[in-house]
Structures are given as structure tokens and as C-alpha cells.
Backbone as a chain_set.jsonl record, in Angstrom:
{"seq": "MQDGTRNSGNLWSGLALAALGIYIMVQALQWEYVTPEGPGPGFFPLWYGIAMLALSAVLVVSELARRSARGAAIDWKPVGRALSTWLALAASVALFKPLGFLVSFALLTYFIVAFMYRRPQKMAVLVAAASAAGFFLVFQLALGVALPAGVLGF", "coords": {"N": [[-42.982, 60.488, -54.556], [-42.654, 59.789, -57.346], [-40.994, 58.812, -60.15], [-41.341, 59.383, -63.555], [-39.886, 58.065, -65.559], [-38.836, 55.843, -64.351], [-40.673, 53.729, -64.098], [-41.404, 53.129, -66.69], [-40.816, 50.845, -68.133], [-42.516, 48.921, -67.228], [-44.831, 48.109, -68.643], [-43.87, 46.65, -70.893], [-42.327, 44.724, -69.611], [-44.32, 43.462, -68.141], [-45.874, 42.385, -70.231], [-44.004, 40.608, -71.355], [-43.615, 38.886, -69.175], [-46.198, 37.89, -68.986], [-46.356, 36.421, -71.36], [-44.414, 34.495, -70.783], [-45.652, 33.303, -68.561], [-47.936, 32.173, -69.783], [-46.674, 30.339, -71.482], [-45.499, 28.631, -69.55], [-47.823, 27.628, -68.357], [-49.009, 26.234, -70.528], [-47.073, 24.261, -70.981], [-47.168, 22.951, -68.505], [-49.685, 21.832, -68.534], [-49.33, 19.566, -69.988], [-48.399, 17.683, -68.297], [-49.161, 15.395, -65.578], [-51.737, 16.462, -63.431], [-52.818, 15.669, -60.946], [-51.92, 12.889, -58.983], [-52.296, 9.484, -57.735], [-50.898, 9.631, -55.338], [-50.973, 12.261, -54.626], [-50.501, 15.757, -55.383], [-49.461, 16.113, -58.758], [-46.696, 16.24, -61.17], [-47.409, 18.411, -62.747], [-48.84, 20.14, -61.181], [-47.687, 22.271, -59.477], [-46.223, 23.883, -61.454], [-48.386, 24.703, -63.097], [-50.01, 26.312, -61.412], [-48.115, 28.198, -60.73], [-47.667, 29.379, -63.236], [-50.237, 30.439, -63.645], [-50.366, 32.286, -61.533], [-48.24, 33.945, -62.285], [-49.21, 34.948, -64.708], [-51.511, 36.315, -63.821], [-50.425, 38.257, -62.055], [-48.774, 39.639, -63.831], [-50.705, 40.711, -65.481], [-51.905, 42.501, -63.71], [-49.743, 44.244, -63.414], [-49.479, 45.264, -66.054], [-52.023, 46.471, -66.464], [-52.051, 48.371, -64.382], [-49.894, 49.968, -65.16], [-50.793, 50.931, -67.627], [-52.963, 52.447, -66.741], [-51.63, 54.365, -65.18], [-50.051, 55.542, -67.16], [-51.967, 56.662, -68.878], [-52.962, 58.532, -67.151], [-50.79, 60.259, -66.756], [-49.865, 60.737, -69.29], [-47.371, 60.239, -70.502], [-44.531, 59.612, -72.643], [-42.88, 56.617, -73.805], [-39.954, 55.61, -72.159], [-37.281, 54.314, -73.565], [-34.834, 53.251, -72.721], [-34.869, 51.964, -70.046], [-36.739, 50.025, -70.735], [-35.415, 48.554, -72.68], [-33.341, 47.516, -71.112], [-34.79, 45.872, -69.342], [-35.969, 44.065, -71.147], [-33.666, 42.93, -72.29], [-32.621, 41.575, -70.117], [-34.66, 39.728, -69.703], [-34.467, 38.333, -72.124], [-31.905, 37.26, -71.802], [-32.435, 35.507, -69.691], [-34.214, 33.743, -70.979], [-32.467, 32.704, -72.92], [-30.664, 31.459, -71.228], [-32.261, 29.412, -70.153], [-32.72, 27.991, -72.502], [-30.187, 27.027, -72.91], [-29.857, 25.108, -70.976], [-30.067, 22.322, -71.589], [-27.924, 21.742, -73.552], [-25.618, 22.82, -72.21], [-25.975, 22.403, -69.495], [-27.372, 22.974, -66.209], [-25.771, 24.336, -64.252], [-23.671, 25.653, -65.678], [-25.126, 27.242, -67.521], [-26.61, 28.799, -65.732], [-24.548, 30.111, -64.413], [-23.552, 31.64, -66.543], [-25.775, 33.303, -67.023], [-25.868, 34.694, -64.577], [-23.378, 35.96, -64.678], [-23.808, 37.667, -66.909], [-25.841, 39.365, -65.907], [-24.59, 40.579, -63.68], [-22.217, 41.699, -64.81], [-23.039, 43.17, -67.119], [-25.628, 44.274, -66.751], [-25.593, 45.366, -64.146], [-23.18, 46.561, -64.338], [-20.67, 45.918, -63.133], [-17.227, 45.193, -62.179], [-15.324, 42.879, -64.236], [-13.959, 40.824, -62.883], [-15.402, 40.641, -60.485], [-17.889, 39.858, -61.501], [-17.313, 37.321, -62.571], [-16.569, 36.011, -60.214], [-18.975, 36.161, -58.665], [-20.699, 34.728, -60.359], [-19.47, 32.179, -60.385], [-19.581, 31.555, -57.639], [-22.354, 31.537, -57.223], [-23.198, 29.408, -58.878], [-21.754, 27.354, -57.648], [-22.986, 27.405, -55.149], [-25.611, 26.537, -55.798], [-24.94, 23.95, -56.636], [-23.9, 22.85, -54.243], [-26.144, 22.997, -52.507], [-28.315, 21.691, -53.905], [-27.313, 19.312, -55.314], [-25.427, 18.105, -53.51], [-26.368, 18.48, -50.756], [-29.203, 18.014, -50.875], [-29.452, 15.957, -52.677], [-30.539, 16.132, -55.201], [-30.527, 15.872, -58.606], [-29.217, 18.165, -60.852], [-29.926, 19.439, -64.149], [-27.633, 18.14, -66.434], [-25.061, 18.971, -68.764], [-23.217, 18.64, -71.86], [-20.705, 18.714, -70.84], [-20.85, 17.332, -68.505], [-21.678, 18.384, -66.125]], "CA": [[-41.814, 60.821, -55.35], [-42.69, 58.84, -58.442], [-40.296, 59.256, -61.349], [-42.035, 58.842, -64.714], [-39.046, 57.184, -66.362], [-38.464, 54.644, -63.613], [-41.626, 52.65, -64.303], [-41.839, 53.056, -68.079], [-40.615, 49.483, -68.634], [-43.481, 48.007, -66.63], [-45.738, 47.565, -69.654], [-43.192, 45.619, -71.684], [-41.967, 43.635, -68.702], [-45.554, 42.741, -67.848], [-46.239, 41.591, -71.404], [-43.043, 39.508, -71.462], [-43.926, 37.929, -68.101], [-47.459, 37.234, -69.35], [-46.009, 35.41, -72.368], [-43.731, 33.417, -70.073], [-46.667, 32.617, -67.756], [-48.739, 31.341, -70.69], [-45.815, 29.221, -71.891], [-45.392, 27.71, -68.409], [-49.112, 26.954, -68.207], [-49.181, 25.284, -71.635], [-46.188, 23.132, -70.729], [-47.632, 22.235, -67.307], [-50.888, 21.069, -68.879], [-48.91, 18.314, -70.598], [-48.049, 16.768, -67.212], [-50.269, 15.017, -64.695], [-52.065, 17.472, -62.416], [-52.969, 14.953, -59.676], [-51.618, 11.468, -59.028], [-52.862, 8.826, -56.552], [-50.142, 10.032, -54.145], [-51.197, 13.672, -54.339], [-50.239, 16.629, -56.539], [-48.538, 15.578, -59.751], [-45.636, 17.147, -61.618], [-47.965, 19.593, -63.39], [-49.591, 20.948, -60.221], [-46.99, 23.512, -59.12], [-45.984, 24.791, -62.588], [-49.627, 25.289, -63.586], [-50.396, 27.406, -60.524], [-47.078, 29.218, -60.871], [-47.968, 30.083, -64.472], [-51.457, 31.224, -63.433], [-50.004, 33.426, -60.686], [-47.409, 34.844, -63.076], [-50.08, 35.618, -65.665], [-52.376, 37.256, -63.095], [-49.633, 39.383, -61.565], [-48.327, 40.441, -64.969], [-51.876, 41.468, -65.918], [-52.013, 43.631, -62.783], [-48.667, 45.167, -63.762], [-49.805, 45.926, -67.323], [-53.192, 47.342, -66.272], [-51.679, 49.521, -63.558], [-49.029, 50.842, -65.959], [-51.633, 51.625, -68.609], [-53.74, 53.46, -66.018], [-50.694, 55.44, -64.837], [-49.612, 56.217, -68.379], [-53.05, 57.523, -69.369], [-53.102, 59.647, -66.208], [-49.702, 61.231, -66.885], [-49.671, 61.03, -70.703], [-45.94, 60.245, -70.782], [-44.005, 58.737, -73.691], [-42.083, 55.497, -73.306], [-38.508, 55.78, -72.052], [-36.848, 53.026, -74.097], [-33.624, 52.712, -72.078], [-35.219, 50.93, -69.069], [-37.445, 48.94, -71.414], [-34.361, 47.743, -73.283], [-32.646, 46.778, -70.05], [-35.693, 44.817, -68.869], [-36.107, 43.046, -72.191], [-32.407, 42.205, -72.458], [-32.525, 40.629, -68.996], [-35.6, 38.663, -69.987], [-33.877, 37.559, -73.207], [-30.8, 36.497, -71.216], [-33.047, 34.404, -68.949], [-34.708, 32.783, -71.96], [-31.288, 32.044, -73.491], [-30.139, 30.588, -70.186], [-33.114, 28.224, -70.108], [-32.467, 27.241, -73.732], [-28.862, 26.403, -72.812], [-29.841, 24.08, -69.924], [-29.807, 20.987, -72.126], [-26.568, 21.531, -74.069], [-24.533, 23.19, -71.294], [-26.277, 22.024, -68.12], [-27.904, 24.057, -65.386], [-24.75, 25.122, -63.56], [-22.961, 26.524, -66.618], [-26.04, 28.254, -68.052], [-26.939, 29.724, -64.646], [-23.362, 30.946, -64.205], [-23.518, 32.612, -67.639], [-26.83, 34.278, -66.758], [-25.42, 35.523, -63.459], [-22.299, 36.797, -65.188], [-24.407, 38.706, -67.744], [-26.562, 40.329, -65.078], [-23.643, 41.343, -62.86], [-21.254, 42.462, -65.619], [-23.621, 44.079, -68.105], [-26.786, 45.01, -66.251], [-25.165, 46.16, -62.988], [-21.914, 47.189, -64.731], [-19.627, 45.671, -62.134], [-15.98, 44.713, -62.795], [-15.337, 41.517, -64.762], [-13.536, 39.896, -61.822], [-16.527, 40.455, -59.568], [-18.919, 39.111, -62.209], [-16.871, 35.925, -62.618], [-16.637, 35.487, -58.844], [-20.381, 35.988, -58.289], [-21.244, 33.644, -61.18], [-18.922, 30.91, -59.89], [-20.109, 31.31, -56.291], [-23.775, 31.187, -57.343], [-23.279, 28.049, -59.413], [-21.275, 26.455, -56.594], [-24.033, 27.351, -54.134], [-26.656, 25.641, -56.288], [-24.402, 22.595, -56.608], [-23.824, 22.39, -52.857], [-27.479, 22.819, -51.922], [-29.162, 20.705, -54.564], [-26.673, 18.025, -55.594], [-24.811, 17.477, -52.344], [-27.199, 18.462, -49.548], [-30.54, 17.442, -51.101], [-29.368, 14.791, -53.557], [-31.355, 16.37, -56.398], [-29.661, 16.063, -59.766], [-29.51, 19.295, -61.728], [-29.686, 19.05, -65.544], [-26.222, 18.151, -66.824], [-24.824, 19.198, -70.187], [-22.21, 17.811, -72.528], [-19.496, 18.708, -69.999], [-21.067, 16.405, -67.397], [-22.169, 19.068, -64.917]], "C": [[-41.676, 59.812, -56.49], [-42.042, 59.439, -59.676], [-40.95, 58.59, -62.559], [-41.205, 57.877, -65.524], [-38.744, 55.875, -65.658], [-39.393, 53.477, -63.908], [-42.06, 52.481, -65.75], [-41.651, 51.669, -68.678], [-41.622, 48.492, -68.104], [-44.402, 47.359, -67.654], [-45.069, 46.418, -70.398], [-42.749, 44.446, -70.822], [-43.19, 42.792, -68.378], [-45.995, 41.868, -69.007], [-45.296, 40.397, -71.586], [-43.32, 38.452, -70.394], [-45.241, 37.209, -68.372], [-47.196, 36.133, -70.375], [-45.312, 34.221, -71.71], [-44.718, 32.619, -69.221], [-47.536, 31.705, -68.604], [-47.934, 30.13, -71.148], [-45.701, 28.188, -70.778], [-46.691, 26.932, -68.236], [-49.325, 25.903, -69.297], [-48.306, 24.052, -71.414], [-46.674, 22.295, -69.543], [-48.866, 21.4, -67.596], [-50.557, 19.738, -69.547], [-48.529, 17.27, -69.542], [-49.28, 16.45, -66.377], [-50.465, 16.073, -63.62], [-52.15, 16.827, -61.032], [-52.648, 13.486, -59.918], [-52.269, 10.806, -57.809], [-52.155, 9.222, -55.244], [-50.386, 11.478, -53.751], [-50.934, 14.509, -55.577], [-49.186, 16.025, -57.463], [-47.51, 16.596, -60.187], [-46.164, 18.404, -62.301], [-48.655, 20.551, -62.437], [-48.92, 22.29, -59.952], [-46.745, 24.413, -60.321], [-47.267, 25.431, -63.117], [-50.032, 26.472, -62.723], [-49.371, 28.53, -60.537], [-47.331, 30.051, -62.123], [-49.207, 30.955, -64.346], [-51.142, 32.465, -62.603], [-49.173, 34.437, -61.467], [-48.255, 35.62, -64.071], [-50.955, 36.66, -64.973], [-51.597, 38.479, -62.627], [-49.107, 40.252, -62.704], [-49.489, 41.251, -65.53], [-52.091, 42.686, -65.018], [-50.961, 44.682, -63.119], [-48.994, 45.952, -65.029], [-50.959, 46.911, -67.138], [-52.825, 48.57, -65.45], [-50.779, 50.486, -64.328], [-49.838, 51.603, -66.998], [-52.469, 52.716, -67.943], [-52.851, 54.649, -65.653], [-50.303, 56.242, -66.06], [-50.711, 57.131, -68.914], [-53.248, 58.714, -68.449], [-52.008, 60.694, -66.422], [-49.388, 61.564, -68.339], [-48.22, 61.027, -71.127], [-45.594, 59.285, -71.922], [-43.137, 57.654, -73.052], [-40.608, 55.88, -73.273], [-37.896, 54.423, -72.408], [-35.618, 52.45, -73.416], [-33.976, 51.666, -71.008], [-35.97, 49.755, -69.694], [-36.421, 47.991, -72.039], [-33.604, 46.925, -72.258], [-33.501, 45.625, -69.536], [-35.807, 43.694, -69.89], [-34.808, 42.27, -72.411], [-32.188, 41.219, -71.309], [-33.452, 39.454, -69.225], [-35.054, 37.753, -71.09], [-32.713, 36.707, -72.696], [-31.334, 35.311, -70.412], [-33.553, 33.327, -69.904], [-33.551, 32.012, -72.605], [-30.679, 31.071, -72.492], [-30.949, 29.293, -70.094], [-32.889, 27.363, -71.344], [-31.13, 26.507, -73.681], [-28.776, 25.32, -71.74], [-29.446, 22.722, -70.489], [-28.393, 20.837, -72.681], [-25.454, 21.812, -73.058], [-24.746, 22.711, -69.862], [-26.702, 23.24, -67.309], [-26.81, 24.941, -64.814], [-24.038, 26.1, -64.491], [-23.898, 27.615, -67.134], [-26.454, 29.252, -66.976], [-25.756, 30.651, -64.358], [-23.252, 32.007, -65.298], [-24.58, 33.698, -67.459], [-26.409, 35.233, -65.648], [-24.313, 36.467, -63.896], [-22.863, 37.957, -66.011], [-25.063, 39.784, -66.889], [-25.589, 41.202, -64.282], [-22.761, 42.246, -63.721], [-21.922, 43.516, -66.495], [-24.798, 44.887, -67.567], [-26.406, 45.899, -65.065], [-23.83, 46.857, -63.218], [-20.839, 47.103, -63.64], [-18.378, 45.15, -62.84], [-16.07, 43.234, -63.197], [-14.964, 40.482, -63.697], [-14.683, 39.591, -60.874], [-17.62, 39.618, -60.223], [-18.569, 37.627, -62.274], [-16.987, 35.288, -61.241], [-18.079, 35.217, -58.415], [-21.007, 34.841, -59.073], [-20.762, 32.285, -60.676], [-19.481, 30.568, -58.507], [-21.579, 30.91, -56.341], [-23.946, 29.761, -57.85], [-22.823, 27.034, -58.367], [-22.311, 26.319, -55.489], [-25.171, 26.44, -54.548], [-26.194, 24.197, -56.249], [-24.386, 22.048, -55.179], [-25.202, 22.101, -52.264], [-28.233, 21.674, -52.58], [-28.491, 19.348, -54.737], [-26.143, 17.357, -54.329], [-25.755, 17.37, -51.148], [-28.537, 17.745, -49.759], [-30.538, 16.195, -51.975], [-30.24, 14.914, -54.792], [-30.421, 16.678, -57.569], [-30.129, 17.263, -60.586], [-29.246, 18.849, -63.172], [-28.202, 19.212, -65.905], [-26.106, 18.32, -68.337], [-23.761, 18.279, -70.73], [-20.93, 17.738, -71.706], [-19.642, 17.794, -68.782], [-21.523, 17.082, -66.107], [-23.099, 20.194, -65.277]], "O": [[-40.691, 59.078, -56.57], [-42.497, 60.462, -60.187], [-41.097, 57.368, -62.588], [-41.753, 56.952, -66.124], [-38.423, 54.886, -66.317], [-38.937, 52.335, -63.963], [-43.011, 51.745, -66.013], [-42.301, 51.358, -69.676], [-41.592, 47.324, -68.491], [-44.717, 46.175, -67.538], [-45.642, 45.335, -70.519], [-42.794, 43.298, -71.264], [-43.117, 41.563, -68.342], [-46.44, 40.738, -68.801], [-45.739, 39.302, -71.933], [-43.266, 37.255, -70.676], [-45.384, 36.037, -68.023], [-47.751, 35.038, -70.271], [-45.593, 33.071, -72.046], [-44.632, 31.392, -69.163], [-47.844, 30.585, -68.196], [-48.459, 29.017, -71.195], [-45.797, 26.989, -71.039], [-46.67, 25.724, -67.998], [-49.778, 24.796, -69.006], [-48.751, 22.926, -71.635], [-46.597, 21.067, -69.577], [-49.072, 20.364, -66.964], [-51.425, 18.872, -69.658], [-48.356, 16.096, -69.87], [-50.3, 17.134, -66.455], [-49.513, 16.522, -62.982], [-51.621, 17.365, -60.059], [-53.051, 12.91, -60.929], [-52.752, 11.514, -56.926], [-52.752, 9.154, -54.17], [-50.035, 11.878, -52.641], [-51.12, 14.036, -56.698], [-48.165, 15.502, -57.017], [-47.45, 17.696, -59.639], [-45.425, 19.381, -62.423], [-49.021, 21.658, -62.831], [-49.525, 23.338, -60.178], [-47.025, 25.609, -60.238], [-47.243, 26.586, -63.542], [-50.367, 27.532, -63.252], [-49.73, 29.696, -60.371], [-47.226, 31.277, -62.09], [-49.243, 32.07, -64.865], [-51.593, 33.564, -62.925], [-49.371, 35.644, -61.333], [-48.047, 36.818, -64.262], [-51.122, 37.767, -65.485], [-52.058, 39.609, -62.785], [-49.006, 41.47, -62.558], [-49.285, 42.367, -66.008], [-52.418, 43.77, -65.501], [-51.253, 45.878, -63.111], [-48.808, 47.168, -65.073], [-50.886, 48.05, -67.598], [-53.237, 49.684, -65.776], [-50.895, 51.7, -64.161], [-49.598, 52.788, -67.227], [-52.662, 53.789, -68.516], [-53.26, 55.802, -65.796], [-50.231, 57.47, -66.012], [-50.431, 58.246, -69.355], [-53.653, 59.786, -68.897], [-52.266, 61.89, -66.285], [-48.72, 62.561, -68.61], [-47.862, 61.762, -72.047], [-46.274, 58.281, -72.136], [-42.718, 57.773, -71.901], [-40.078, 56.414, -74.247], [-37.99, 53.482, -71.621], [-35.379, 51.248, -73.526], [-33.429, 50.565, -71.053], [-35.848, 48.62, -69.231], [-36.55, 46.771, -71.935], [-33.264, 45.769, -72.508], [-32.994, 44.525, -69.319], [-35.75, 42.515, -69.539], [-34.848, 41.072, -72.691], [-31.627, 40.142, -71.516], [-33.079, 38.309, -68.973], [-35.169, 36.532, -70.995], [-32.556, 35.559, -73.112], [-30.751, 34.227, -70.448], [-33.345, 32.137, -69.668], [-33.649, 30.802, -72.811], [-30.231, 29.987, -72.866], [-30.381, 28.208, -69.971], [-32.868, 26.136, -71.248], [-30.96, 25.479, -74.337], [-27.736, 24.676, -71.601], [-28.584, 22.044, -69.929], [-27.707, 19.883, -72.316], [-24.444, 21.108, -73.052], [-23.788, 22.624, -69.095], [-26.427, 24.382, -67.677], [-26.905, 26.167, -64.883], [-23.825, 27.257, -64.126], [-23.516, 28.785, -67.183], [-26.632, 30.433, -67.272], [-25.944, 31.838, -64.09], [-22.896, 33.151, -65.014], [-24.318, 34.874, -67.711], [-26.576, 36.446, -65.772], [-24.311, 37.642, -63.527], [-22.447, 39.101, -65.834], [-24.863, 40.976, -67.121], [-25.751, 42.421, -64.219], [-22.577, 43.422, -63.405], [-21.424, 44.637, -66.602], [-24.943, 46.063, -67.899], [-26.842, 47.048, -64.982], [-23.394, 47.654, -62.387], [-20.2, 48.095, -63.289], [-18.461, 44.709, -63.986], [-16.791, 42.45, -62.58], [-15.565, 39.411, -63.615], [-14.912, 38.439, -60.504], [-18.216, 38.76, -59.571], [-19.43, 36.773, -62.057], [-17.45, 34.155, -61.115], [-18.372, 34.157, -57.861], [-21.771, 34.058, -58.508], [-21.552, 31.348, -60.555], [-19.815, 29.413, -58.241], [-22.009, 30.04, -55.585], [-24.746, 28.996, -57.311], [-23.434, 25.976, -58.218], [-22.495, 25.229, -54.946], [-25.652, 25.648, -53.738], [-26.96, 23.309, -55.874], [-24.807, 20.917, -54.937], [-25.398, 21.083, -51.6], [-28.736, 20.784, -51.893], [-29.058, 18.33, -54.338], [-26.387, 16.172, -54.104], [-25.922, 16.287, -50.588], [-28.955, 16.955, -48.913], [-31.524, 15.458, -52.006], [-30.639, 13.904, -55.372], [-29.631, 17.62, -57.521], [-31.297, 17.354, -60.962], [-28.419, 17.964, -63.394], [-27.607, 20.271, -65.708], [-26.964, 17.859, -69.09], [-23.443, 17.255, -70.126], [-20.151, 16.797, -71.859], [-18.656, 17.514, -68.101], [-21.73, 16.408, -65.098], [-23.609, 20.88, -64.392]]}, "num_chains": 1, "name": "protein.A"}
């Protein structure tokens, strides 16, 4: 029961994820891969970027094979939704430094809940605040790992 419009955004999502995977790999190559103590700070991001690039290639190739088999045109509505979510994620990452992780993650969560899932504003605010609070509790309090702080101090 495969709907032709449901997977039409796979090509563009795969290309966007491939670009993100390449960016992650390029950035990871600037860090040490192995240190005397073991894997360095570049080890995990490099392999994460490689995995992201490989899986996005599988997504693109499989979508191109499906598209040539069915000869369907692109349904731009799901493509637009996928790309807008990807753009929101990129904007969220860009806002880490000025606003801090918690605020930018809360804004990303709010966008996804309110605009992508079209839920009520109250619910979007609640989910965004709860998600940010959850990250704060787990990372800052429980694990003692400092999340990037912005001009507001958190």
C-alpha cells in the first residue's frame, strides 16, 4: 500500500542529509581522530557523518529507482515540509552560540510542534519548555555536562 505522494520528499531530504553529512565530516576532520587515551573528539562525528552520508545515498538511490519505475512527478508539499524542518534545524544550530542550546532547542521544538504538526500554541509552548527542561536536568544536573550557553546565561 505504497502512496506515491508520501515518499516524494525522499530525494530532497536525502540530498539535504547528504550535504549535512559532508559538512559534519569536514568539521570532524579538523579535530584529532585518535589521542593517546583513545578515540579523540573527531572520532565520533567523522563516523556519524560517514554513516549519514551513506544512508542518505541509499535514500536518494532508492527514491530515484522508485521514481523511474513509477514515472511520477514530484509532490512539492511534502518536500517543502521536509526542507522547512531541515532549515529550522540548521537555524537552531546557528542560534546555539547567541541564544544557547536550551533556548534554540526550545524554539526548534516549538516550530516542529506548532507549525509542522499543527498543534495548539499552548501545547507547543509546553512541549518546548518540557523538552528544554529535560535536557537541562539530564545533561547539566545529572551528568554535569555543560550545554552551550548564550547571552542569557543558559
